JSON list of C-alpha atoms in Angstrom, two decimals:
[
{"chain": "G", "resi": 23, "resn": "MET", "atom": "CA", "xyz": [-9.39, -23.94, 8.42]},
{"chain": "G", "resi": 24, "resn": "GLY", "atom": "CA", "xyz": [-7.36, -26.81, 9.82]},
{"chain": "G", "resi": 25, "resn": "THR", "atom": "CA", "xyz": [-7.06, -25.39, 13.31]},
{"chain": "G", "resi": 26, "resn": "VAL", "atom": "CA", "xyz": [-8.84, -25.15, 16.66]},
{"chain": "G", "resi": 27, "resn": "ILE", "atom": "CA", "xyz": [-11.06, -22.13, 17.28]},
{"chain": "G", "resi": 28, "resn": "SER", "atom": "CA", "xyz": [-12.12, -21.22, 20.81]},
{"chain": "G", "resi": 29, "resn": "LEU", "atom": "CA", "xyz": [-14.37, -18.53, 22.20]},
{"chain": "G", "resi": 30, "resn": "THR", "atom": "CA", "xyz": [-14.07, -17.61, 25.87]},
{"chain": "G", "resi": 31, "resn": "LEU", "atom": "CA", "xyz": [-16.90, -15.68, 27.52]},
{"chain": "G", "resi": 32, "resn": "PRO", "atom": "CA", "xyz": [-16.99, -14.67, 31.20]},
{"chain": "G", "resi": 33, "resn": "VAL", "atom": "CA", "xyz": [-19.73, -16.54, 33.01]},
{"chain": "G", "resi": 34, "resn": "ALA", "atom": "CA", "xyz": [-20.23, -14.22, 35.98]},
{"chain": "G", "resi": 35, "resn": "THR", "atom": "CA", "xyz": [-21.45, -10.73, 35.08]},
{"chain": "G", "resi": 36, "resn": "PRO", "atom": "CA", "xyz": [-22.55, -7.76, 37.23]},
{"chain": "G", "resi": 37, "resn": "GLY", "atom": "CA", "xyz": [-26.16, -8.47, 36.33]},
{"chain": "G", "resi": 38, "resn": "GLY", "atom": "CA", "xyz": [-25.94, -12.22, 36.77]},
{"chain": "G", "resi": 39, "resn": "ASN", "atom": "CA", "xyz": [-25.06, -15.02, 34.38]},
{"chain": "G", "resi": 40, "resn": "PRO", "atom": "CA", "xyz": [-26.27, -14.62, 30.78]},
{"chain": "G", "resi": 41, "resn": "PRO", "atom": "CA", "xyz": [-28.96, -17.03, 29.58]},
{"chain": "G", "resi": 42, "resn": "ASP", "atom": "CA", "xyz": [-27.77, -20.18, 27.87]},
{"chain": "G", "resi": 43, "resn": "ASP", "atom": "CA", "xyz": [-29.41, -19.15, 24.62]},
{"chain": "G", "resi": 44, "resn": "GLU", "atom": "CA", "xyz": [-27.32, -15.95, 24.52]},
{"chain": "G", "resi": 45, "resn": "LEU", "atom": "CA", "xyz": [-24.14, -17.95, 24.99]},
{"chain": "G", "resi": 46, "resn": "ALA", "atom": "CA", "xyz": [-25.24, -20.41, 22.31]},
{"chain": "G", "resi": 47, "resn": "ALA", "atom": "CA", "xyz": [-26.01, -17.54, 19.92]},
{"chain": "G", "resi": 48, "resn": "ALA", "atom": "CA", "xyz": [-22.53, -16.07, 20.44]},
{"chain": "G", "resi": 49, "resn": "ALA", "atom": "CA", "xyz": [-20.86, -19.41, 19.74]},
{"chain": "G", "resi": 50, "resn": "ALA", "atom": "CA", "xyz": [-23.10, -20.07, 16.73]},
{"chain": "G", "resi": 51, "resn": "VAL", "atom": "CA", "xyz": [-22.31, -16.79, 15.00]},
{"chain": "G", "resi": 52, "resn": "VAL", "atom": "CA", "xyz": [-18.57, -17.45, 15.28]},
{"chain": "G", "resi": 53, "resn": "GLU", "atom": "CA", "xyz": [-18.94, -21.02, 14.02]},
{"chain": "G", "resi": 54, "resn": "ARG", "atom": "CA", "xyz": [-21.08, -19.91, 11.08]},
{"chain": "G", "resi": 55, "resn": "LEU", "atom": "CA", "xyz": [-18.65, -17.17, 10.01]},
{"chain": "G", "resi": 56, "resn": "PHE", "atom": "CA", "xyz": [-15.65, -19.48, 10.05]},
{"chain": "G", "resi": 57, "resn": "ARG", "atom": "CA", "xyz": [-17.55, -22.24, 8.25]},
{"chain": "G", "resi": 58, "resn": "ASP", "atom": "CA", "xyz": [-18.87, -19.95, 5.52]},
{"chain": "G", "resi": 59, "resn": "LEU", "atom": "CA", "xyz": [-15.45, -18.41, 4.86]},
{"chain": "G", "resi": 60, "resn": "ASP", "atom": "CA", "xyz": [-13.81, -21.84, 4.83]},
{"chain": "G", "resi": 61, "resn": "GLN", "atom": "CA", "xyz": [-16.28, -23.00, 2.19]},
{"chain": "G", "resi": 62, "resn": "ILE", "atom": "CA", "xyz": [-15.26, -20.08, -0.05]},
{"chain": "G", "resi": 63, "resn": "PHE", "atom": "CA", "xyz": [-11.52, -19.79, 0.52]},
{"chain": "G", "resi": 64, "resn": "SER", "atom": "CA", "xyz": [-10.22, -23.26, 1.46]},
{"chain": "G", "resi": 65, "resn": "LEU", "atom": "CA", "xyz": [-7.89, -24.86, -1.07]},
{"chain": "G", "resi": 66, "resn": "TYR", "atom": "CA", "xyz": [-8.54, -28.19, 0.67]},
{"chain": "G", "resi": 67, "resn": "ARG", "atom": "CA", "xyz": [-12.16, -28.19, -0.53]},
{"chain": "G", "resi": 68, "resn": "PRO", "atom": "CA", "xyz": [-12.36, -29.16, -4.22]},
{"chain": "G", "resi": 69, "resn": "ASP", "atom": "CA", "xyz": [-15.72, -27.40, -4.58]},
{"chain": "G", "resi": 70, "resn": "SER", "atom": "CA", "xyz": [-14.61, -24.09, -3.01]},
{"chain": "G", "resi": 71, "resn": "GLU", "atom": "CA", "xyz": [-14.27, -20.90, -4.98]},
{"chain": "G", "resi": 72, "resn": "ALA", "atom": "CA", "xyz": [-10.55, -20.83, -4.20]},
{"chain": "G", "resi": 73, "resn": "SER", "atom": "CA", "xyz": [-10.06, -24.33, -5.65]},
{"chain": "G", "resi": 74, "resn": "ARG", "atom": "CA", "xyz": [-12.02, -23.43, -8.78]},
{"chain": "G", "resi": 75, "resn": "LEU", "atom": "CA", "xyz": [-9.78, -20.40, -9.25]},
{"chain": "G", "resi": 76, "resn": "ALA", "atom": "CA", "xyz": [-6.67, -22.52, -8.74]},
{"chain": "G", "resi": 77, "resn": "ARG", "atom": "CA", "xyz": [-7.82, -25.02, -11.39]},
{"chain": "G", "resi": 78, "resn": "GLY", "atom": "CA", "xyz": [-8.71, -22.28, -13.84]},
{"chain": "G", "resi": 79, "resn": "ASP", "atom": "CA", "xyz": [-12.42, -23.16, -13.76]},
{"chain": "G", "resi": 80, "resn": "LEU", "atom": "CA", "xyz": [-13.23, -19.63, -12.54]},
{"chain": "G", "resi": 81, "resn": "SER", "atom": "CA", "xyz": [-11.69, -16.25, -13.28]},
{"chain": "G", "resi": 82, "resn": "LEU", "atom": "CA", "xyz": [-11.13, -13.63, -10.61]},
{"chain": "G", "resi": 83, "resn": "ARG", "atom": "CA", "xyz": [-13.32, -11.24, -12.62]},
{"chain": "G", "resi": 84, "resn": "ALA", "atom": "CA", "xyz": [-16.22, -13.72, -12.32]},
{"chain": "G", "resi": 85, "resn": "ALA", "atom": "CA", "xyz": [-15.55, -14.54, -8.65]},
{"chain": "G", "resi": 86, "resn": "SER", "atom": "CA", "xyz": [-17.79, -13.46, -5.80]},
{"chain": "G", "resi": 87, "resn": "ALA", "atom": "CA", "xyz": [-17.60, -10.05, -4.16]},
{"chain": "G", "resi": 88, "resn": "ALA", "atom": "CA", "xyz": [-16.22, -11.75, -1.05]},
{"chain": "G", "resi": 89, "resn": "MET", "atom": "CA", "xyz": [-13.33, -13.26, -3.01]},
{"chain": "G", "resi": 90, "resn": "ARG", "atom": "CA", "xyz": [-12.53, -10.06, -4.88]},
{"chain": "G", "resi": 91, "resn": "GLY", "atom": "CA", "xyz": [-12.70, -8.01, -1.69]},
{"chain": "G", "resi": 92, "resn": "ARG", "atom": "CA", "xyz": [-10.21, -10.19, 0.16]},
{"chain": "G", "resi": 93, "resn": "TYR", "atom": "CA", "xyz": [-7.96, -10.32, -2.91]},
{"chain": "G", "resi": 94, "resn": "GLU", "atom": "CA", "xyz": [-7.96, -6.51, -3.03]},
{"chain": "G", "resi": 95, "resn": "GLU", "atom": "CA", "xyz": [-7.13, -6.36, 0.67]},
{"chain": "G", "resi": 96, "resn": "ALA", "atom": "CA", "xyz": [-4.31, -8.89, 0.28]},
{"chain": "G", "resi": 97, "resn": "MET", "atom": "CA", "xyz": [-2.83, -6.99, -2.66]},
{"chain": "G", "resi": 98, "resn": "ALA", "atom": "CA", "xyz": [-2.90, -3.79, -0.62]},
{"chain": "G", "resi": 99, "resn": "TRP", "atom": "CA", "xyz": [-0.90, -5.56, 2.09]},
{"chain": "G", "resi": 100, "resn": "ARG", "atom": "CA", "xyz": [1.51, -6.82, -0.56]},
{"chain": "G", "resi": 101, "resn": "LEU", "atom": "CA", "xyz": [2.23, -3.22, -1.53]},
{"chain": "G", "resi": 102, "resn": "ARG", "atom": "CA", "xyz": [2.53, -2.03, 2.08]},
{"chain": "G", "resi": 103, "resn": "THR", "atom": "CA", "xyz": [5.01, -4.77, 2.94]},
{"chain": "G", "resi": 104, "resn": "GLU", "atom": "CA", "xyz": [6.94, -4.40, -0.33]},
{"chain": "G", "resi": 105, "resn": "GLY", "atom": "CA", "xyz": [6.12, -7.97, -1.30]},
{"chain": "G", "resi": 106, "resn": "ALA", "atom": "CA", "xyz": [7.01, -9.70, 1.97]},
{"chain": "G", "resi": 107, "resn": "PHE", "atom": "CA", "xyz": [3.34, -10.63, 2.29]},
{"chain": "G", "resi": 108, "resn": "THR", "atom": "CA", "xyz": [1.85, -12.01, -0.90]},
{"chain": "G", "resi": 109, "resn": "PRO", "atom": "CA", "xyz": [-1.43, -13.75, -1.76]},
{"chain": "G", "resi": 110, "resn": "GLU", "atom": "CA", "xyz": [0.23, -15.89, -4.43]},
{"chain": "G", "resi": 111, "resn": "ARG", "atom": "CA", "xyz": [2.13, -19.13, -3.91]},
{"chain": "G", "resi": 112, "resn": "PRO", "atom": "CA", "xyz": [5.48, -19.67, -5.65]},
{"chain": "G", "resi": 113, "resn": "ASP", "atom": "CA", "xyz": [3.61, -21.73, -8.29]},
{"chain": "G", "resi": 114, "resn": "GLY", "atom": "CA", "xyz": [1.35, -18.76, -9.04]},
{"chain": "G", "resi": 115, "resn": "VAL", "atom": "CA", "xyz": [-1.80, -20.13, -7.38]},
{"chain": "G", "resi": 116, "resn": "LEU", "atom": "CA", "xyz": [-3.86, -17.54, -5.53]},
{"chain": "G", "resi": 117, "resn": "ASP", "atom": "CA", "xyz": [-3.84, -18.48, -1.85]},
{"chain": "G", "resi": 118, "resn": "LEU", "atom": "CA", "xyz": [-5.57, -16.10, 0.56]},
{"chain": "G", "resi": 119, "resn": "SER", "atom": "CA", "xyz": [-5.15, -18.31, 3.62]},
{"chain": "G", "resi": 120, "resn": "GLY", "atom": "CA", "xyz": [-2.62, -15.85, 5.03]},
{"chain": "G", "resi": 121, "resn": "LEU", "atom": "CA", "xyz": [-5.42, -13.32, 5.40]},
{"chain": "G", "resi": 122, "resn": "ILE", "atom": "CA", "xyz": [-8.66, -15.27, 5.77]},
{"chain": "G", "resi": 123, "resn": "LYS", "atom": "CA", "xyz": [-8.22, -16.58, 9.31]},
{"chain": "G", "resi": 124, "resn": "ALA", "atom": "CA", "xyz": [-7.56, -13.07, 10.61]},
{"chain": "G", "resi": 125, "resn": "HIS", "atom": "CA", "xyz": [-10.48, -11.77, 8.56]},
{"chain": "G", "resi": 126, "resn": "ALA", "atom": "CA", "xyz": [-12.72, -14.44, 10.11]},
{"chain": "G", "resi": 127, "resn": "ILE", "atom": "CA", "xyz": [-11.59, -13.41, 13.59]},
{"chain": "G", "resi": 128, "resn": "ARG", "atom": "CA", "xyz": [-12.21, -9.75, 12.75]},
{"chain": "G", "resi": 129, "resn": "GLU", "atom": "CA", "xyz": [-15.71, -10.42, 11.41]},
{"chain": "G", "resi": 130, "resn": "SER", "atom": "CA", "xyz": [-16.54, -12.64, 14.38]},
{"chain": "G", "resi": 131, "resn": "GLY", "atom": "CA", "xyz": [-15.50, -9.90, 16.79]},
{"chain": "G", "resi": 132, "resn": "THR", "atom": "CA", "xyz": [-17.71, -7.40, 15.00]},
{"chain": "G", "resi": 133, "resn": "SER", "atom": "CA", "xyz": [-20.65, -9.82, 15.20]},
{"chain": "G", "resi": 134, "resn": "LEU", "atom": "CA", "xyz": [-20.10, -10.52, 18.91]},
{"chain": "G", "resi": 135, "resn": "LEU", "atom": "CA", "xyz": [-20.17, -6.80, 19.65]},
{"chain": "G", "resi": 136, "resn": "ALA", "atom": "CA", "xyz": [-23.35, -6.47, 17.58]},
{"chain": "G", "resi": 137, "resn": "LEU", "atom": "CA", "xyz": [-24.90, -9.17, 19.76]},
{"chain": "G", "resi": 138, "resn": "GLY", "atom": "CA", "xyz": [-24.12, -7.05, 22.81]},
{"chain": "G", "resi": 139, "resn": "ARG", "atom": "CA", "xyz": [-21.24, -9.24, 23.98]},
{"chain": "G", "resi": 140, "resn": "ALA", "atom": "CA", "xyz": [-18.62, -6.78, 25.23]},
{"chain": "G", "resi": 141, "resn": "ASP", "atom": "CA", "xyz": [-16.31, -9.22, 27.03]},
{"chain": "G", "resi": 142, "resn": "TRP", "atom": "CA", "xyz": [-14.75, -12.11, 25.14]},
{"chain": "G", "resi": 143, "resn": "CYS", "atom": "CA", "xyz": [-11.53, -13.72, 23.93]},
{"chain": "G", "resi": 144, "resn": "LEU", "atom": "CA", "xyz": [-11.41, -15.36, 20.50]},
{"chain": "G", "resi": 145, "resn": "ASN", "atom": "CA", "xyz": [-8.49, -17.66, 19.70]},
{"chain": "G", "resi": 146, "resn": "ALA", "atom": "CA", "xyz": [-8.02, -19.25, 16.29]},
{"chain": "G", "resi": 147, "resn": "GLY", "atom": "CA", "xyz": [-4.89, -21.37, 16.04]},
{"chain": "G", "resi": 148, "resn": "GLY", "atom": "CA", "xyz": [-2.97, -19.13, 18.42]},
{"chain": "G", "resi": 149, "resn": "ASP", "atom": "CA", "xyz": [-4.11, -15.83, 16.88]},
{"chain": "G", "resi": 150, "resn": "VAL", "atom": "CA", "xyz": [-6.01, -13.94, 19.56]},
{"chain": "G", "resi": 151, "resn": "LEU", "atom": "CA", "xyz": [-8.44, -11.02, 19.58]},
{"chain": "G", "resi": 152, "resn": "VAL", "atom": "CA", "xyz": [-9.98, -9.77, 22.82]},
{"chain": "G", "resi": 153, "resn": "SER", "atom": "CA", "xyz": [-12.64, -7.32, 23.95]},
{"chain": "G", "resi": 154, "resn": "GLY", "atom": "CA", "xyz": [-13.39, -6.03, 27.42]},
{"chain": "G", "resi": 155, "resn": "SER", "atom": "CA", "xyz": [-12.17, -8.08, 30.35]},
{"chain": "G", "resi": 156, "resn": "PRO", "atom": "CA", "xyz": [-12.36, -11.62, 31.74]},
{"chain": "G", "resi": 157, "resn": "VAL", "atom": "CA", "xyz": [-13.93, -9.94, 34.78]},
{"chain": "G", "resi": 158, "resn": "PRO", "atom": "CA", "xyz": [-16.75, -7.77, 33.36]},
{"chain": "G", "resi": 159, "resn": "GLY", "atom": "CA", "xyz": [-16.82, -4.26, 34.73]},
{"chain": "G", "resi": 160, "resn": "SER", "atom": "CA", "xyz": [-13.17, -4.37, 35.79]},
{"chain": "G", "resi": 161, "resn": "TYR", "atom": "CA", "xyz": [-9.93, -3.27, 34.17]},
{"chain": "G", "resi": 162, "resn": "GLU", "atom": "CA", "xyz": [-8.34, -6.70, 34.42]},
{"chain": "G", "resi": 163, "resn": "PRO", "atom": "CA", "xyz": [-6.74, -7.61, 31.08]},
{"chain": "G", "resi": 164, "resn": "TRP", "atom": "CA", "xyz": [-6.85, -10.89, 29.25]},
{"chain": "G", "resi": 165, "resn": "ASP", "atom": "CA", "xyz": [-3.63, -12.91, 29.63]},
{"chain": "G", "resi": 166, "resn": "ALA", "atom": "CA", "xyz": [-2.34, -14.24, 26.31]},
{"chain": "G", "resi": 167, "resn": "GLY", "atom": "CA", "xyz": [0.45, -16.80, 26.10]},
{"chain": "G", "resi": 168, "resn": "ILE", "atom": "CA", "xyz": [3.01, -17.42, 23.37]},
{"chain": "G", "resi": 169, "resn": "ILE", "atom": "CA", "xyz": [4.18, -21.00, 22.85]},
{"chain": "G", "resi": 170, "resn": "ASP", "atom": "CA", "xyz": [7.92, -21.69, 22.92]},
{"chain": "G", "resi": 171, "resn": "PRO", "atom": "CA", "xyz": [8.74, -23.03, 19.42]},
{"chain": "G", "resi": 172, "resn": "LEU", "atom": "CA", "xyz": [11.60, -25.07, 20.88]},
{"chain": "G", "resi": 173, "resn": "ALA", "atom": "CA", "xyz": [9.43, -26.65, 23.60]},
{"chain": "G", "resi": 174, "resn": "ARG", "atom": "CA", "xyz": [5.82, -26.97, 22.45]},
{"chain": "G", "resi": 175, "resn": "GLY", "atom": "CA", "xyz": [4.59, -27.84, 25.93]},
{"chain": "G", "resi": 176, "resn": "ALA", "atom": "CA", "xyz": [5.91, -24.61, 27.43]},
{"chain": "G", "resi": 177, "resn": "LEU", "atom": "CA", "xyz": [5.16, -20.89, 27.15]},
{"chain": "G", "resi": 178, "resn": "LEU", "atom": "CA", "xyz": [7.80, -18.53, 25.87]},
{"chain": "G", "resi": 179, "resn": "THR", "atom": "CA", "xyz": [6.09, -15.61, 27.57]},
{"chain": "G", "resi": 180, "resn": "GLY", "atom": "CA", "xyz": [2.73, -14.06, 28.38]},
{"chain": "G", "resi": 181, "resn": "TYR", "atom": "CA", "xyz": [1.27, -10.65, 27.58]},
{"chain": "G", "resi": 182, "resn": "PRO", "atom": "CA", "xyz": [-1.79, -8.76, 28.88]},
{"chain": "G", "resi": 183, "resn": "LEU", "atom": "CA", "xyz": [-4.25, -7.77, 26.15]},
{"chain": "G", "resi": 184, "resn": "GLY", "atom": "CA", "xyz": [-7.03, -5.19, 26.18]},
{"chain": "G", "resi": 185, "resn": "HIS", "atom": "CA", "xyz": [-8.34, -2.42, 28.40]},
{"chain": "G", "resi": 186, "resn": "GLY", "atom": "CA", "xyz": [-6.46, 0.59, 27.12]},
{"chain": "G", "resi": 187, "resn": "ARG", "atom": "CA", "xyz": [-3.11, -1.17, 26.82]},
{"chain": "G", "resi": 188, "resn": "GLY", "atom": "CA", "xyz": [-2.90, -0.29, 23.12]},
{"chain": "G", "resi": 189, "resn": "HIS", "atom": "CA", "xyz": [-3.03, -3.88, 21.88]},
{"chain": "G", "resi": 190, "resn": "GLU", "atom": "CA", "xyz": [-6.09, -6.09, 21.61]},
{"chain": "G", "resi": 191, "resn": "ALA", "atom": "CA", "xyz": [-4.72, -8.58, 19.08]},
{"chain": "G", "resi": 192, "resn": "LEU", "atom": "CA", "xyz": [-1.84, -11.04, 19.12]},
{"chain": "G", "resi": 193, "resn": "ALA", "atom": "CA", "xyz": [-0.83, -13.15, 16.13]},
{"chain": "G", "resi": 194, "resn": "THR", "atom": "CA", "xyz": [1.99, -15.66, 15.80]},
{"chain": "G", "resi": 195, "resn": "SER", "atom": "CA", "xyz": [3.45, -17.08, 12.58]},
{"chain": "G", "resi": 196, "resn": "GLY", "atom": "CA", "xyz": [6.21, -19.60, 12.04]},
{"chain": "G", "resi": 197, "resn": "SER", "atom": "CA", "xyz": [7.12, -23.18, 11.24]},
{"chain": "G", "resi": 198, "resn": "ALA", "atom": "CA", "xyz": [6.77, -24.74, 14.69]},
{"chain": "G", "resi": 199, "resn": "GLU", "atom": "CA", "xyz": [3.00, -25.40, 14.49]},
{"chain": "G", "resi": 200, "resn": "ARG", "atom": "CA", "xyz": [2.36, -26.24, 10.82]},
{"chain": "G", "resi": 201, "resn": "GLY", "atom": "CA", "xyz": [5.83, -26.76, 9.35]},
{"chain": "G", "resi": 202, "resn": "ASP", "atom": "CA", "xyz": [7.30, -24.62, 6.58]},
{"chain": "G", "resi": 203, "resn": "HIS", "atom": "CA", "xyz": [4.24, -22.99, 4.99]},
{"chain": "G", "resi": 204, "resn": "ILE", "atom": "CA", "xyz": [5.49, -19.40, 4.64]},
{"chain": "G", "resi": 205, "resn": "TRP", "atom": "CA", "xyz": [7.39, -18.44, 1.49]},
{"chain": "G", "resi": 206, "resn": "SER", "atom": "CA", "xyz": [10.59, -16.63, 2.39]},
{"chain": "G", "resi": 207, "resn": "ALA", "atom": "CA", "xyz": [11.95, -13.83, 0.25]},
{"chain": "G", "resi": 208, "resn": "ALA", "atom": "CA", "xyz": [15.51, -14.91, 1.10]},
{"chain": "G", "resi": 209, "resn": "ALA", "atom": "CA", "xyz": [17.17, -17.70, -0.87]},
{"chain": "G", "resi": 210, "resn": "SER", "atom": "CA", "xyz": [18.62, -19.13, 2.34]},
{"chain": "G", "resi": 211, "resn": "GLY", "atom": "CA", "xyz": [15.22, -19.28, 4.04]},
{"chain": "G", "resi": 212, "resn": "SER", "atom": "CA", "xyz": [13.77, -17.32, 6.92]},
{"chain": "G", "resi": 213, "resn": "GLU", "atom": "CA", "xyz": [15.87, -15.83, 9.71]},
{"chain": "G", "resi": 214, "resn": "PHE", "atom": "CA", "xyz": [13.04, -16.53, 12.17]},
{"chain": "G", "resi": 215, "resn": "MET", "atom": "CA", "xyz": [11.35, -19.73, 13.27]},
{"chain": "G", "resi": 216, "resn": "GLN", "atom": "CA", "xyz": [8.53, -17.77, 14.95]},
{"chain": "G", "resi": 217, "resn": "VAL", "atom": "CA", "xyz": [7.28, -14.19, 15.06]},
{"chain": "G", "resi": 218, "resn": "SER", "atom": "CA", "xyz": [4.56, -12.77, 17.32]},
{"chain": "G", "resi": 219, "resn": "VAL", "atom": "CA", "xyz": [3.03, -9.36, 16.68]},
{"chain": "G", "resi": 220, "resn": "LEU", "atom": "CA", "xyz": [0.87, -7.28, 19.02]},
{"chain": "G", "resi": 221, "resn": "ALA", "atom": "CA", "xyz": [-1.45, -4.77, 17.34]},
{"chain": "G", "resi": 222, "resn": "LYS", "atom": "CA", "xyz": [-4.74, -3.00, 17.76]},
{"chain": "G", "resi": 223, "resn": "ASP", "atom": "CA", "xyz": [-6.41, -5.19, 15.11]},
{"chain": "G", "resi": 224, "resn": "ILE", "atom": "CA", "xyz": [-5.96, -8.84, 14.27]},
{"chain": "G", "resi": 225, "resn": "VAL", "atom": "CA", "xyz": [-5.44, -8.48, 10.51]},
{"chain": "G", "resi": 226, "resn": "THR", "atom": "CA", "xyz": [-2.49, -6.13, 11.00]},
{"chain": "G", "resi": 227, "resn": "ALA", "atom": "CA", "xyz": [-1.01, -8.44, 13.62]},
{"chain": "G", "resi": 228, "resn": "ASP", "atom": "CA", "xyz": [-1.40, -11.57, 11.49]},
{"chain": "G", "resi": 229, "resn": "VAL", "atom": "CA", "xyz": [-0.23, -10.11, 8.19]},
{"chain": "G", "resi": 230, "resn": "LEU", "atom": "CA", "xyz": [2.84, -8.49, 9.72]},
{"chain": "G", "resi": 231, "resn": "ALA", "atom": "CA", "xyz": [3.77, -11.65, 11.64]},
{"chain": "G", "resi": 232, "resn": "THR", "atom": "CA", "xyz": [3.73, -13.58, 8.37]},
{"chain": "G", "resi": 233, "resn": "ALA", "atom": "CA", "xyz": [5.55, -10.81, 6.51]},
{"chain": "G", "resi": 234, "resn": "ILE", "atom": "CA", "xyz": [8.34, -10.66, 9.08]},
{"chain": "G", "resi": 235, "resn": "VAL", "atom": "CA", "xyz": [8.88, -14.43, 8.92]},
{"chain": "G", "resi": 236, "resn": "ALA", "atom": "CA", "xyz": [9.08, -14.12, 5.13]},
{"chain": "G", "resi": 237, "resn": "GLY", "atom": "CA", "xyz": [11.07, -10.89, 4.97]},
{"chain": "G", "resi": 238, "resn": "GLY", "atom": "CA", "xyz": [13.41, -11.22, 7.95]},
{"chain": "G", "resi": 239, "resn": "VAL", "atom": "CA", "xyz": [15.02, -8.35, 9.84]},
{"chain": "G", "resi": 240, "resn": "PRO", "atom": "CA", "xyz": [14.47, -5.76, 7.06]},
{"chain": "G", "resi": 241, "resn": "MET", "atom": "CA", "xyz": [10.70, -6.42, 7.22]},
{"chain": "G", "resi": 242, "resn": "LEU", "atom": "CA", "xyz": [10.77, -6.39, 11.02]},
{"chain": "G", "resi": 243, "resn": "ASN", "atom": "CA", "xyz": [12.31, -2.92, 10.89]},
{"chain": "G", "resi": 244, "resn": "ARG", "atom": "CA", "xyz": [9.74, -1.74, 8.33]},
{"chain": "G", "resi": 245, "resn": "ALA", "atom": "CA", "xyz": [6.91, -3.08, 10.48]},
{"chain": "G", "resi": 246, "resn": "THR", "atom": "CA", "xyz": [8.03, -1.40, 13.69]},
{"chain": "G", "resi": 247, "resn": "ASP", "atom": "CA", "xyz": [8.73, 1.87, 11.85]},
{"chain": "G", "resi": 248, "resn": "GLY", "atom": "CA", "xyz": [5.48, 1.91, 9.90]},
{"chain": "G", "resi": 249, "resn": "TRP", "atom": "CA", "xyz": [2.88, 0.48, 12.27]},
{"chain": "G", "resi": 250, "resn": "ASP", "atom": "CA", "xyz": [1.95, 0.82, 15.93]},
{"chain": "G", "resi": 251, "resn": "VAL", "atom": "CA", "xyz": [2.96, -2.73, 16.82]},
{"chain": "G", "resi": 252, "resn": "ASP", "atom": "CA", "xyz": [5.24, -4.65, 19.13]},
{"chain": "G", "resi": 253, "resn": "VAL", "atom": "CA", "xyz": [7.16, -7.71, 18.02]},
{"chain": "G", "resi": 254, "resn": "LEU", "atom": "CA", "xyz": [8.76, -10.77, 19.58]},
{"chain": "G", "resi": 255, "resn": "ALA", "atom": "CA", "xyz": [10.82, -12.76, 17.08]},
{"chain": "G", "resi": 256, "resn": "VAL", "atom": "CA", "xyz": [12.59, -16.08, 17.67]},
{"chain": "G", "resi": 257, "resn": "ARG", "atom": "CA", "xyz": [15.66, -16.56, 15.48]},
{"chain": "G", "resi": 258, "resn": "THR", "atom": "CA", "xyz": [16.43, -19.97, 14.02]},
{"chain": "G", "resi": 259, "resn": "ASP", "atom": "CA", "xyz": [19.20, -20.37, 16.59]},
{"chain": "G", "resi": 260, "resn": "GLY", "atom": "CA", "xyz": [16.76, -19.66, 19.45]},
{"chain": "G", "resi": 261, "resn": "ARG", "atom": "CA", "xyz": [17.84, -16.10, 20.19]},
{"chain": "G", "resi": 262, "resn": "LEU", "atom": "CA", "xyz": [15.09, -13.52, 20.76]},
{"chain": "G", "resi": 263, "resn": "LEU", "atom": "CA", "xyz": [14.46, -10.07, 19.33]},
{"chain": "G", "resi": 264, "resn": "ALA", "atom": "CA", "xyz": [11.84, -7.98, 21.14]},
{"chain": "G", "resi": 265, "resn": "THR", "atom": "CA", "xyz": [10.66, -4.40, 20.87]},
{"chain": "G", "resi": 266, "resn": "PRO", "atom": "CA", "xyz": [10.73, -2.28, 24.07]},
{"chain": "G", "resi": 267, "resn": "GLY", "atom": "CA", "xyz": [6.92, -2.37, 24.36]},
{"chain": "G", "resi": 268, "resn": "PHE", "atom": "CA", "xyz": [6.91, -6.15, 24.26]},
{"chain": "G", "resi": 269, "resn": "ARG", "atom": "CA", "xyz": [9.66, -6.41, 26.86]},
{"chain": "G", "resi": 270, "resn": "ALA", "atom": "CA", "xyz": [7.83, -4.00, 29.17]},
{"chain": "G", "resi": 271, "resn": "GLY", "atom": "CA", "xyz": [4.56, -5.90, 29.01]},
{"chain": "G", "resi": 272, "resn": "VAL", "atom": "CA", "xyz": [5.66, -9.51, 29.29]},
{"chain": "G", "resi": 273, "resn": "SER", "atom": "CA", "xyz": [4.65, -11.59, 32.28]}
]
């Protein structure tokens, strides 16, 4: 998916360190999920289902259940965000990359829990989902950091995730990491260079972060009114907008 994916698992546990094969199994299930989804949805792979759809070699009706399911989910988000989030590029090509990474994180988290791994942090290109604690058996949260888009070697802020704090997912969208890859609804371009969203689930966080970059302040207001999220937005001039919950939790 053109990004770095990392899985952090606590080594020390109340019952001792987990066997190496358990750690390897946890890493393998995440790697397999991301690889399999990339092979279906990547527009950089000429043999992928997404590329065949883009070329017109395959119709959506004849596409796999996985493709149709994610398309249906993306279209539902398009309706909820009043078009700020869309699965179609300006040239009309279906591009589900705005949803697939978060979906891969979500599915990986479900698989890790099914393996009995209760404590972990999964980071895919700066989008983070956590479970449990970095200190198993404690209430210590995971510390997530948000990169400063104006100084890539520095953190803009940190935020504790997990353990009853209401938010277990953090997603960031913008132009600082990958350039201008989000289609803005405004003719003058986006009001924000970067938007971070805290939510209970990673798909909501990621979709709304993208939608706010595309839709500007009106979409930010819709997101905070319609979903249980907190937002930190960096304007193009460097000024910050933050919801009260974000300001209260920063470190």
